[in-house]
mmCIF file of C-alpha atoms and ligand atoms in Angstrom:
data_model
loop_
_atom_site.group_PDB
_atom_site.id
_atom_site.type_symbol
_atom_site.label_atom_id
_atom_site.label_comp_id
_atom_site.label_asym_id
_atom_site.label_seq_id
_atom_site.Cartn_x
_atom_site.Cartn_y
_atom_site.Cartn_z
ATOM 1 C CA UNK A 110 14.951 11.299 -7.858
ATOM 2 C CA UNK A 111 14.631 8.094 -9.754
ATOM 3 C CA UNK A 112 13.012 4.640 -8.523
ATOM 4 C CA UNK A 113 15.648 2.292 -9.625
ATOM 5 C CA UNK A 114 14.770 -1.177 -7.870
ATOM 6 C CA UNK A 115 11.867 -2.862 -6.279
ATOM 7 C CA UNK A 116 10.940 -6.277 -4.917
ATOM 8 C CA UNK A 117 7.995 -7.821 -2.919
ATOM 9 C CA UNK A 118 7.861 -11.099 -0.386
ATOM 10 C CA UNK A 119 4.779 -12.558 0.204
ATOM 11 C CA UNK A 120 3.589 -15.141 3.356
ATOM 12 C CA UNK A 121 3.941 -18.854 1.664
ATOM 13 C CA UNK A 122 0.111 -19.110 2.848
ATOM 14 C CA UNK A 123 -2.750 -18.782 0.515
ATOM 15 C CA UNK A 124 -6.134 -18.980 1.734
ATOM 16 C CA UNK A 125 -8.637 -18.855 -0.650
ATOM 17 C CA UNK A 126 -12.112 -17.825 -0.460
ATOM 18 C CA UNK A 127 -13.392 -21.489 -0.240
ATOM 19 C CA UNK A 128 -11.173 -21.590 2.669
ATOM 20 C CA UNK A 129 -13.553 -18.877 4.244
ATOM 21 C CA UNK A 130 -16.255 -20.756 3.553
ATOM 22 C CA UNK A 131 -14.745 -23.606 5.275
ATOM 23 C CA UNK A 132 -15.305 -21.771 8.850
ATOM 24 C CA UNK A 133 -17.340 -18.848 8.442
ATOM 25 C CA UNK A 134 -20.830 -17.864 7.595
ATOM 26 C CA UNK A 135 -19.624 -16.524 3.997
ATOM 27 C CA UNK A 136 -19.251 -17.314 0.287
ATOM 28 C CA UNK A 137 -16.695 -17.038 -2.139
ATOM 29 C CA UNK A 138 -19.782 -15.341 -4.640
ATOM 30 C CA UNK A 139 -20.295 -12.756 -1.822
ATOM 31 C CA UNK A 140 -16.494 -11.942 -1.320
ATOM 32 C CA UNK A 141 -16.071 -12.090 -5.842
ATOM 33 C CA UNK A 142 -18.447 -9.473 -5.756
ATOM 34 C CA UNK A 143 -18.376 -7.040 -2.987
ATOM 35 C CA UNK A 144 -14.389 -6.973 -3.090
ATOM 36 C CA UNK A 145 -13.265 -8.724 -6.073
ATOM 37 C CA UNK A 146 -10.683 -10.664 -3.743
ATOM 38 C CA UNK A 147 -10.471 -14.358 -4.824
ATOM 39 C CA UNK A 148 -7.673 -15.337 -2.537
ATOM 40 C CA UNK A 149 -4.845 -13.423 0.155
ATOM 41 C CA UNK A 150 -1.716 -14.297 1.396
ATOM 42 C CA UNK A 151 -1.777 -14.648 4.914
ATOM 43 C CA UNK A 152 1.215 -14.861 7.329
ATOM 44 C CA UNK A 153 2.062 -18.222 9.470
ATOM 45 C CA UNK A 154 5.141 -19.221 10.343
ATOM 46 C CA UNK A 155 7.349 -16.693 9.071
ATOM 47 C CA UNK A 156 8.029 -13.104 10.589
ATOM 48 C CA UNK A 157 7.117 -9.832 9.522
ATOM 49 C CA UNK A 158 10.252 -8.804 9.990
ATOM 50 C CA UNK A 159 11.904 -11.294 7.837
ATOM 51 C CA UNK A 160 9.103 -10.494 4.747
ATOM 52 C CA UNK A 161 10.168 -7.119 5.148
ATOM 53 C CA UNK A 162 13.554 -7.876 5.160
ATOM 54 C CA UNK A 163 13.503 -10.550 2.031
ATOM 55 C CA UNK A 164 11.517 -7.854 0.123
ATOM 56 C CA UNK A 165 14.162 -4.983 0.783
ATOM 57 C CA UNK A 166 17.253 -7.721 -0.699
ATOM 58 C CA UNK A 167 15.350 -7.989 -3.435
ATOM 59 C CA UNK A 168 14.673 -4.276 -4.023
ATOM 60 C CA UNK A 169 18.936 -3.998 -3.605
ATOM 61 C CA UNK A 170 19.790 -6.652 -5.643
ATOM 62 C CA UNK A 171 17.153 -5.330 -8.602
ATOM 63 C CA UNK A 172 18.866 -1.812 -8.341
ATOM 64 C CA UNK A 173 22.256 -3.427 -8.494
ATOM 65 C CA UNK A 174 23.219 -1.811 -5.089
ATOM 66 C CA UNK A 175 24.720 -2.820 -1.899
ATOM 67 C CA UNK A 176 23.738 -2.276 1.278
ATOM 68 C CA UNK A 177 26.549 0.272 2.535
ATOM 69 C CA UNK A 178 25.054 2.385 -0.114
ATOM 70 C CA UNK A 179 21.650 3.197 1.343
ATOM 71 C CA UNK A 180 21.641 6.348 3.446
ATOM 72 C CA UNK A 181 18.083 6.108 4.843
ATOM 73 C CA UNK A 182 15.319 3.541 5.453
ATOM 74 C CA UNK A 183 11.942 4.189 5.987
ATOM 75 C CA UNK A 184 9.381 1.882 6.857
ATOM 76 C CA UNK A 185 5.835 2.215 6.708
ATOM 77 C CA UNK A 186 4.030 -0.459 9.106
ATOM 78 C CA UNK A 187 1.134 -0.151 11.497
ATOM 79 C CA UNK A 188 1.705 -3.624 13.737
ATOM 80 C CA UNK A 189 4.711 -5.775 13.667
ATOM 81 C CA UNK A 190 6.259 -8.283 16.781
ATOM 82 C CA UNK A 191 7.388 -5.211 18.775
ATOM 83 C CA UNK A 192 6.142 -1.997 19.923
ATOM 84 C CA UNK A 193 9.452 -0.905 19.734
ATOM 85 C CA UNK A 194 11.943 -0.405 17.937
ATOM 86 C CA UNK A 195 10.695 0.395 14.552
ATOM 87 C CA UNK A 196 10.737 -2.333 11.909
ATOM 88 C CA UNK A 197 13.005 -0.397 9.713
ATOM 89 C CA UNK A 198 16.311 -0.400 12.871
ATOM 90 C CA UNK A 199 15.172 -4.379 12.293
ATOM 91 C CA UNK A 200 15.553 -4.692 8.186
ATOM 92 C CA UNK A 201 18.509 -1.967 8.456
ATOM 93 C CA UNK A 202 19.902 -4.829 10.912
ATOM 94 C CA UNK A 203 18.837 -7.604 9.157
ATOM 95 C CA UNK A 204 20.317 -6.387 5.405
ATOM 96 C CA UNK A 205 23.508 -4.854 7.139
ATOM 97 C CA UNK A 206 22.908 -1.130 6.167
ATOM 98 C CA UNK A 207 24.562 1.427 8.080
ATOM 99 C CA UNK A 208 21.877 4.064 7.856
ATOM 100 C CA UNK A 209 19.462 6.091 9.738
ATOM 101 C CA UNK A 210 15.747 4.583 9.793
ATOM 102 C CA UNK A 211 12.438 5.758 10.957
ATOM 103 C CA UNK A 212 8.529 4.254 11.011
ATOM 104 C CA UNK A 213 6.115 5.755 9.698
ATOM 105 C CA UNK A 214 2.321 4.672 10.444
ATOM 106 C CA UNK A 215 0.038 6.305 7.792
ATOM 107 C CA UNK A 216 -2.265 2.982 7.631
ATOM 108 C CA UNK A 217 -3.258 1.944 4.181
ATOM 109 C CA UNK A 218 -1.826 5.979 2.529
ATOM 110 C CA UNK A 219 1.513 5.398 4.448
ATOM 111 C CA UNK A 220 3.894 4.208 1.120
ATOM 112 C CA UNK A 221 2.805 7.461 0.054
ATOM 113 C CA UNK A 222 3.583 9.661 3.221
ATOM 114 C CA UNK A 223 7.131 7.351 3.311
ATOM 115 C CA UNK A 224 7.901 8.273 -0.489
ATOM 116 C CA UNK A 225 6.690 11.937 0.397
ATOM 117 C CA UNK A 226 8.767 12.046 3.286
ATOM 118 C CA UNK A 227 11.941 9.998 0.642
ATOM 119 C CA UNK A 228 11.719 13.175 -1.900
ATOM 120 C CA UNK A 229 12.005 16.163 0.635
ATOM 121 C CA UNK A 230 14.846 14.181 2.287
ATOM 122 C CA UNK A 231 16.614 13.798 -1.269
ATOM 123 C CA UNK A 232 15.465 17.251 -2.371
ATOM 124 C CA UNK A 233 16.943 18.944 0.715
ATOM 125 C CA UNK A 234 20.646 17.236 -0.505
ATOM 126 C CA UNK A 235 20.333 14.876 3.362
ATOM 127 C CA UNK A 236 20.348 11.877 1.883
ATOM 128 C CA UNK A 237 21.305 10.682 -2.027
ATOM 129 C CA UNK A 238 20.095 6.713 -1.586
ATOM 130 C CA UNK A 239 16.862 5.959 0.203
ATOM 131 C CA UNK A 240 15.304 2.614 0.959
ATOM 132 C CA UNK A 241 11.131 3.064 1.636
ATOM 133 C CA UNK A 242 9.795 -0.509 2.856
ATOM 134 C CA UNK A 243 5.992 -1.323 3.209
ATOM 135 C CA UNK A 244 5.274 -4.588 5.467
ATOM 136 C CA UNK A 245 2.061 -5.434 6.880
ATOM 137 C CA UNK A 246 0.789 -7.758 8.539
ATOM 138 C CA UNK A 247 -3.496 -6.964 9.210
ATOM 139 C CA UNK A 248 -4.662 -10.359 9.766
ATOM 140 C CA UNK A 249 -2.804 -10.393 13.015
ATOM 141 C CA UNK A 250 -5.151 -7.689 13.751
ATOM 142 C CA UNK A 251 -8.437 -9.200 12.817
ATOM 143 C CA UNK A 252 -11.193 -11.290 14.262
ATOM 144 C CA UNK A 253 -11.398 -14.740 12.383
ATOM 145 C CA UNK A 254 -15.085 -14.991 13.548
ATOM 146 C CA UNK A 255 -16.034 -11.268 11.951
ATOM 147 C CA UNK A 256 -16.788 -11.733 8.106
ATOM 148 C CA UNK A 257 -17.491 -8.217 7.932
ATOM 149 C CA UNK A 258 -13.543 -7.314 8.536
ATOM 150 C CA UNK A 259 -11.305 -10.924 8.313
ATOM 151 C CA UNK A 260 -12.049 -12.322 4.744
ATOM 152 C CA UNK A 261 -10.749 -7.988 3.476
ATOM 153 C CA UNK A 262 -7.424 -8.388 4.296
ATOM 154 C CA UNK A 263 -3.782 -9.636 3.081
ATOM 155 C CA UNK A 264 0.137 -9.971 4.612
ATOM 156 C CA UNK A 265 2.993 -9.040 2.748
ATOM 157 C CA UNK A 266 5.954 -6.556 1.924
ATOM 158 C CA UNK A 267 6.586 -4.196 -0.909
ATOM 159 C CA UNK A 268 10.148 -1.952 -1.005
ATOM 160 C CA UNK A 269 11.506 0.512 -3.295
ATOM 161 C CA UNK A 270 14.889 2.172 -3.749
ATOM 162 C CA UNK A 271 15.492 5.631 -4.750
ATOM 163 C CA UNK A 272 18.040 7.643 -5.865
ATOM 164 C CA UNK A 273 18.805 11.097 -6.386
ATOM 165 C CA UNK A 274 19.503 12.217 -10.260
ATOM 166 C CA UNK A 275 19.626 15.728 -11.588
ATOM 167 C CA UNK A 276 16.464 17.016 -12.810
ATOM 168 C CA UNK A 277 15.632 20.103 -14.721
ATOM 169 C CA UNK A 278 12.452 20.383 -12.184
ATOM 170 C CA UNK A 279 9.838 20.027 -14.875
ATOM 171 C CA UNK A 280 7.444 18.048 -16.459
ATOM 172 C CA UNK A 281 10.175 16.027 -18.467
ATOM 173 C CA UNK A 282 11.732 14.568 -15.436
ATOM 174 C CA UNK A 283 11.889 11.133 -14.123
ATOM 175 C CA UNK A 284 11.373 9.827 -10.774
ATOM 176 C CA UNK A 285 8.583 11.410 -8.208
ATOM 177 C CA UNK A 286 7.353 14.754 -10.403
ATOM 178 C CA UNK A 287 4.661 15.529 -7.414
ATOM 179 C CA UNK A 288 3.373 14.542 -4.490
ATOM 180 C CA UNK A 289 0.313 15.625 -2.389
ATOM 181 C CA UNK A 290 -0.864 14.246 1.144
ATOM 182 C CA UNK A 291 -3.441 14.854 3.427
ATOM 183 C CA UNK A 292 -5.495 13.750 6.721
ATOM 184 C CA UNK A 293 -9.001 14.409 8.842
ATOM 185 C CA UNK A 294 -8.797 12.772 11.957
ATOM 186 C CA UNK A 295 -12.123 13.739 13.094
ATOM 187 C CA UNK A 296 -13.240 10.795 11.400
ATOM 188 C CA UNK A 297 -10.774 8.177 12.801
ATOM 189 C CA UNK A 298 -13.038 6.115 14.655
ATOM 190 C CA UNK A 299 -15.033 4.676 11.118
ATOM 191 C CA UNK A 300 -11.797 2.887 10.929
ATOM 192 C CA UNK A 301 -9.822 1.806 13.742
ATOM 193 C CA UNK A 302 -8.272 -1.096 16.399
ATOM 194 C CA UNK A 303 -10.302 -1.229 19.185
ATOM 195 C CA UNK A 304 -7.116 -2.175 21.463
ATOM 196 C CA UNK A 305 -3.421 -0.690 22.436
ATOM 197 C CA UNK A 306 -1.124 -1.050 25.527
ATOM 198 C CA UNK A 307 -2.144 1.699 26.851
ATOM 199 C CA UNK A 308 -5.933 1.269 26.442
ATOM 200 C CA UNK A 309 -6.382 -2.136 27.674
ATOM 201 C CA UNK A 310 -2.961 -3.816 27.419
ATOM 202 C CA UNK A 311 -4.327 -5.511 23.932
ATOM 203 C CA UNK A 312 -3.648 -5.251 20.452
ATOM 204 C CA UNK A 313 -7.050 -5.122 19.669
ATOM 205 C CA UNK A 314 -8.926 -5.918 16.346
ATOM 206 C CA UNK A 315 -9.819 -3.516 13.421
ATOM 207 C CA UNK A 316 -13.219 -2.339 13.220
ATOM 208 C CA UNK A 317 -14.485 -0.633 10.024
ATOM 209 C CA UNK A 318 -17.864 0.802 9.330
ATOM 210 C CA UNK A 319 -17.356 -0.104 5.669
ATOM 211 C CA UNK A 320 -19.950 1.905 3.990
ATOM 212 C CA UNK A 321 -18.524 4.979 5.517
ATOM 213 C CA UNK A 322 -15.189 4.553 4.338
ATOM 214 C CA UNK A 323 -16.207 3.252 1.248
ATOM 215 C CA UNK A 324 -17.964 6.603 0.279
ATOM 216 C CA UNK A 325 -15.201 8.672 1.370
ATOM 217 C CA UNK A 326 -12.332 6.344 -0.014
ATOM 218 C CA UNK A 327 -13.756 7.029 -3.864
ATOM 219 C CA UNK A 328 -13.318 10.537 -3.547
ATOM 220 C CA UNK A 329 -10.040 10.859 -1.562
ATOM 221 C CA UNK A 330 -8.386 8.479 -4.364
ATOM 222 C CA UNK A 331 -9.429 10.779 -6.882
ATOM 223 C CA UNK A 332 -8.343 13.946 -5.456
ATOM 224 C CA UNK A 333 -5.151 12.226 -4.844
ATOM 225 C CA UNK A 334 -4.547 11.566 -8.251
ATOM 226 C CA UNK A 335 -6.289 14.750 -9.633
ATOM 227 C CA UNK A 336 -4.250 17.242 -7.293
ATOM 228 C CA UNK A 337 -0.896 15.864 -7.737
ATOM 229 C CA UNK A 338 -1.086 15.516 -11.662
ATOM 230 C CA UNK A 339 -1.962 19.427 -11.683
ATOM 231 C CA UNK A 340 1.106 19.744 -9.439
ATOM 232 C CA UNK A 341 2.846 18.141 -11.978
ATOM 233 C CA UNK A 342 1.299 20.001 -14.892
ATOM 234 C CA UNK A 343 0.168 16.643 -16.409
ATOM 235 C CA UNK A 344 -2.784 15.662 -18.501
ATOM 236 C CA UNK A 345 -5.162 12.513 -17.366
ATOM 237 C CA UNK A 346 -4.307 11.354 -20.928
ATOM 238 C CA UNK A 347 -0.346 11.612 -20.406
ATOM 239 C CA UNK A 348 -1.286 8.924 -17.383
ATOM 240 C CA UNK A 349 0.210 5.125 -18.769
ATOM 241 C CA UNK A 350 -0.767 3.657 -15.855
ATOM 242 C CA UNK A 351 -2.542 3.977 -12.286
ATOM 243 C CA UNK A 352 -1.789 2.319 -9.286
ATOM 244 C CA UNK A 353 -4.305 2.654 -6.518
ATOM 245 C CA UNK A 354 -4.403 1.648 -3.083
ATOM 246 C CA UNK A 355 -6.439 -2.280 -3.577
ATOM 247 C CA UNK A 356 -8.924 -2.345 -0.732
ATOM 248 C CA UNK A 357 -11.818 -3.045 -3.105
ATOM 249 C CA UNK A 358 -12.065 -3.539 -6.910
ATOM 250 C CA UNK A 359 -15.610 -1.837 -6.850
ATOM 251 C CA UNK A 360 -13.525 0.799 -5.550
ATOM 252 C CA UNK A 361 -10.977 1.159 -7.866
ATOM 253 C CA UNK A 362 -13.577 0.490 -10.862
ATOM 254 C CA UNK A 363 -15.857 4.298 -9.257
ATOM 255 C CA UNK A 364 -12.674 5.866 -9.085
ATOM 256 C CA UNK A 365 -11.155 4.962 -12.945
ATOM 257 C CA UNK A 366 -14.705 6.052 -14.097
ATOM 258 C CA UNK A 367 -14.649 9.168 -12.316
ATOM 259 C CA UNK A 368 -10.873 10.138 -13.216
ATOM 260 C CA UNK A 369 -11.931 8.784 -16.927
ATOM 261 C CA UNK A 370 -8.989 6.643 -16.891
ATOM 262 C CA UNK A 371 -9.545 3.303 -19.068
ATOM 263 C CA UNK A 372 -9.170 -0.207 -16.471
ATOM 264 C CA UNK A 373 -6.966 -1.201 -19.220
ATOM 265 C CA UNK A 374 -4.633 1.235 -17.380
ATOM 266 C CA UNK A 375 -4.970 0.677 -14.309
ATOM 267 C CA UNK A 376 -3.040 -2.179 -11.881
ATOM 268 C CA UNK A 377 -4.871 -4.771 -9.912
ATOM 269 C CA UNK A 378 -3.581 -6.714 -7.176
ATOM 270 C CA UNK A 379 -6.388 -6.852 -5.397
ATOM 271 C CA UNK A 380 -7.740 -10.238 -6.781
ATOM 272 C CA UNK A 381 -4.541 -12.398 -5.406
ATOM 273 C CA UNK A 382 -3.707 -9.592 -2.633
ATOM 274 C CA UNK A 383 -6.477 -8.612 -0.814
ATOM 275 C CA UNK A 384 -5.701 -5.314 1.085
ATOM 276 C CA UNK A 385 -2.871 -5.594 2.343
ATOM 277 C CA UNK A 386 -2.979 -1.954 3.633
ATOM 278 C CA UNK A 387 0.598 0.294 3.271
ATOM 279 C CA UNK A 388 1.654 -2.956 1.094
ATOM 280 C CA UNK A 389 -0.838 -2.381 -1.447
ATOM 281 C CA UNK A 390 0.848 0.146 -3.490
ATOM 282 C CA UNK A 391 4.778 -1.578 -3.485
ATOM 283 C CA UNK A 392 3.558 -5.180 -3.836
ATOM 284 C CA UNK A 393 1.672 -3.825 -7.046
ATOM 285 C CA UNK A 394 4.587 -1.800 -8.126
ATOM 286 C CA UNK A 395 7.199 -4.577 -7.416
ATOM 287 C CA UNK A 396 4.823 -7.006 -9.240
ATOM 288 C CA UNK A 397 4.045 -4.861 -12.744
ATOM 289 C CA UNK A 398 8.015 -4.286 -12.753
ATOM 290 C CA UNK A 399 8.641 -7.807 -12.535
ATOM 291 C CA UNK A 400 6.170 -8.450 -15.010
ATOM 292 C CA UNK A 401 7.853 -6.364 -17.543
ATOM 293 C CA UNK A 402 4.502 -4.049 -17.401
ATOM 294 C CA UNK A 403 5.979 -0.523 -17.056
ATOM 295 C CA UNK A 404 7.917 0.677 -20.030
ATOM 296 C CA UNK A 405 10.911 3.743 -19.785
ATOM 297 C CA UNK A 406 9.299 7.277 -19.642
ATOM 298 C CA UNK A 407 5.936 5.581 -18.402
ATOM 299 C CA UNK A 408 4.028 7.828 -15.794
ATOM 300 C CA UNK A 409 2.372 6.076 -13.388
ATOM 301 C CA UNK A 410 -0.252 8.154 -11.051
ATOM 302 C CA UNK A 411 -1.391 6.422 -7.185
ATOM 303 C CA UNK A 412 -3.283 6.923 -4.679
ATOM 304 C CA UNK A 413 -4.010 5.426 -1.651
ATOM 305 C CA UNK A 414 -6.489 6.355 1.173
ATOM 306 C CA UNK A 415 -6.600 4.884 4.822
ATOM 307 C CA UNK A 416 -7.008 4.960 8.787
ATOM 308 C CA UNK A 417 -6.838 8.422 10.413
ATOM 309 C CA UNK A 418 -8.027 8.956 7.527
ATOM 310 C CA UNK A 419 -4.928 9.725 5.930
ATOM 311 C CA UNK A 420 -4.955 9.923 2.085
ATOM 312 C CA UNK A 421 -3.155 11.290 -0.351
ATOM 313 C CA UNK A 422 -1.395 10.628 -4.164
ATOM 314 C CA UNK A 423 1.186 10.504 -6.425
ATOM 315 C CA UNK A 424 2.846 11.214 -10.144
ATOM 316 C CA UNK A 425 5.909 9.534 -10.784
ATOM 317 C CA UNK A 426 7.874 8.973 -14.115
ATOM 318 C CA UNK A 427 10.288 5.988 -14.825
HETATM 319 O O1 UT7 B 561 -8.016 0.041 3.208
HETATM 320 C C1 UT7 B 561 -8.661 1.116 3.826
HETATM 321 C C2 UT7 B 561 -9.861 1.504 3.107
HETATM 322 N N1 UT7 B 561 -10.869 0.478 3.184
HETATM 323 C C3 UT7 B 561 -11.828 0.467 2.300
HETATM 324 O O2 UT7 B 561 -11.794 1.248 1.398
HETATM 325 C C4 UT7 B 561 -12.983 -0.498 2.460
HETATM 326 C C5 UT7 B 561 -14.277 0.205 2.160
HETATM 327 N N2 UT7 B 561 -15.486 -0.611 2.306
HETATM 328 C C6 UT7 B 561 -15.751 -1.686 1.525
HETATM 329 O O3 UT7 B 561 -14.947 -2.080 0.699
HETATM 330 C C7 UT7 B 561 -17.114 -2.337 1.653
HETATM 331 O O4 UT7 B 561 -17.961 -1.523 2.429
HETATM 332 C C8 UT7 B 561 -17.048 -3.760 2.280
HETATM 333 C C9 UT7 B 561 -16.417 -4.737 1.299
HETATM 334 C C10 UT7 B 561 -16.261 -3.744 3.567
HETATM 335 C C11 UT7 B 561 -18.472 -4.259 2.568
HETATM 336 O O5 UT7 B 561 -19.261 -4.230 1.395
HETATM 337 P P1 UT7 B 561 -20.723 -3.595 1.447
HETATM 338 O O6 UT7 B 561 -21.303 -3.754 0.121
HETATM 339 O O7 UT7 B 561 -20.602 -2.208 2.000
HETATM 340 O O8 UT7 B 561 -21.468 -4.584 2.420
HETATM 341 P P2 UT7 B 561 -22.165 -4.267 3.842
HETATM 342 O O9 UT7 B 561 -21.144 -4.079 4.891
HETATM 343 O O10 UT7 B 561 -23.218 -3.233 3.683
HETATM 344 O O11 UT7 B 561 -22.916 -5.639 4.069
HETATM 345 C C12 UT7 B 561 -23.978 -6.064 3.205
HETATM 346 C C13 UT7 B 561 -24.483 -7.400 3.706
HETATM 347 C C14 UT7 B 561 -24.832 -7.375 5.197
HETATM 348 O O12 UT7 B 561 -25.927 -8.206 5.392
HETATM 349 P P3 UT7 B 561 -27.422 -7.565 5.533
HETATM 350 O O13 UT7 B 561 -27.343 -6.639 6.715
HETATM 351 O O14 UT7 B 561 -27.668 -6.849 4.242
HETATM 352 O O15 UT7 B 561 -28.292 -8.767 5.739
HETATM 353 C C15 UT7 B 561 -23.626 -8.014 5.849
HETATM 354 O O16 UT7 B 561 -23.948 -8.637 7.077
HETATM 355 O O17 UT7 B 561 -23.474 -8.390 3.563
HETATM 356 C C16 UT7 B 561 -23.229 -9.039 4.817
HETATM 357 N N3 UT7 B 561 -21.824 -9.426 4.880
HETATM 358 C C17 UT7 B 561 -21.381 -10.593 4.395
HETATM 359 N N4 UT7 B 561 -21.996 -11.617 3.802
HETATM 360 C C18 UT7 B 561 -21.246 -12.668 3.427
HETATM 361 C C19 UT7 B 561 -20.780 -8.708 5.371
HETATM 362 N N5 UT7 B 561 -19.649 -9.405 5.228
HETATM 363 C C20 UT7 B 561 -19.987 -10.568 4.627
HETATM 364 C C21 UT7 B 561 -19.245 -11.695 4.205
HETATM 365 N N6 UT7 B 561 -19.923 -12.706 3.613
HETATM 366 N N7 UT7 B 561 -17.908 -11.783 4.357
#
């Protein structure tokens, strides 16, 4: 299964940290250097639905396929305009794919319980051309008056096409070479929306104890990475590149440390991005393609950890 195409939209809206400042008890040095965020794209006028659906053309026109070709869509989102239907009937609508689709809501880990989900379907021989689209939209789900939670988070869309290729089924092979996933919900309510229709007929606004999920986030992106790569039967050292899930660049500094990986290696979005949950992982993808960062044969390792909490990672060769 090889990735061959990816693309990214991103809300037209930039609202820097001086922005913040503007209307909320803040400062751009306290937001520098408890998140490393500088500035986030944040969604306006435009739909979710039409992000998700610009960065999914993109993804078809970089793999130099057309639309009739893809045979599934899955789309990882956690709040879009509608409760139902899923966001990916609305992009296979909206690109004119003739396809099954399904959501999947794995908060900030879902790319990598959609691409999990993309290699059993390909492995099992159901489907040979999968489209897997990220597109979130969490500052529709914050309180602008709560520092602690609104200045964290980004909009935006991330996709991915893959396609199945023969493989030999070791380490030599291209495309996803492991994959491992996992999830405790007894600790769900550390991060969470305090609303839902059926709770109290609102969509509520995220609450996060963020020291709690910052202590458990370092070690669930490590195991991610550390698990799958001995999956794969690969070395720390065979790694080119890492791409973790950008919620916090103190974050993503423990964890490079701890997996002894250099930060020379390792892709950060989360400067320009902020955390832009499920989106993370593709917008950083779609951007270090564009960018002409990833070289053929490359392996890239990610990991991503989130709501539930779900967490998981990934090995993947191009
Ligand atoms: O994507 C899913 C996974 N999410 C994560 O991994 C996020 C994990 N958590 C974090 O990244 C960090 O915990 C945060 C960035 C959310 C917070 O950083 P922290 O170093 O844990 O700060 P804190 O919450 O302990 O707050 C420290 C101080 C507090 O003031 P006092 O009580 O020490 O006087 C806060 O009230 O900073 C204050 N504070 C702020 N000050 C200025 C909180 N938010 C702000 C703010 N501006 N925006």
């Amino acid at each position: 299964m090889k990735i061959i195409g990816t693309g990214r939209a991103n809300p037209a809206k930039i609202v820097t940290n001086a922005m913040l400042e503007e209307f909320l008890d803040t400062s751009d040095e306290w937001i520098r250097e408890r998140t490393g965020m500088t500035e986030r794209h944040v969604i306006s006028n435009e739909k979710l639905e039409d992000l998700a659906a610009e960065a999914a053309r993109k993804a078809i026109e970089d793999a130099g396929i057309t639309p009739e070709d893809i045979d599934y869509i899955i789309c990882s989102n956690v709040v879009n305009e509608y409760i139902t239907p899923g966001l990916s009937c609305i992009i296979q609508g909206a690109i004119g794919a003739k396809c099954a689709c399904v959501d999947v809501n794995a908060a900030c880990s879902g790319f990598i319980y959609a691409l999990d989900m993309a290699d059993d379907r390909i492995k099992s021989g159901k489907a040979k051309t999968i489209l897997v689209v990220a597109a979130e939209e969490p500052t529709r789900m914050v309180d602008w008056k709560d520092r602690s939670i609104c200045v964290l988070f980004g909009d935006g869309a991330g996709a991915a096409i893959f396609r199945a290729a023969e493989g030999t089924g070791d380490r030599s092979d291209t495309g996803i070479l492991a994959t491992k996933i996992y999830a405790d919900g007894s600790q769900y309510d550390h991060l969470c929306s305090d609303g839902g229709v059926s709770l109290n007929q609102k969509a509520g606004f995220i609450h996060m104890d963020g020291k709690e999920v910052f202590k458990v986030a370092i070690p669930s992106l490590v195991q991610g990475v550390e698990e799958s790569l001995k999956i794969a039967g690969i070395n720390i050292n065979e790694v080119n590149w890492y791409v973790p899930h950008q919620a916090n660049l103190r974050i993503i500094d423990s964890v490079a440390k701890k997996l002894e990986i250099d930060m020379d290696k390792v892709v950060v979005t989360v400067d320009h991005h902020g955390n832009t949950s499920a989106a993370s992982i593709p917008l950083a993808l779609a951007e270090s393609f564009a960018a002409g960062k990833f070289k053929k044969g490359d392996v890239i390792a990610i990991s991503a950890m989130g709501a539930g909490f779900t967490w998981g990672g990934m090995v993947i060769r191009i």
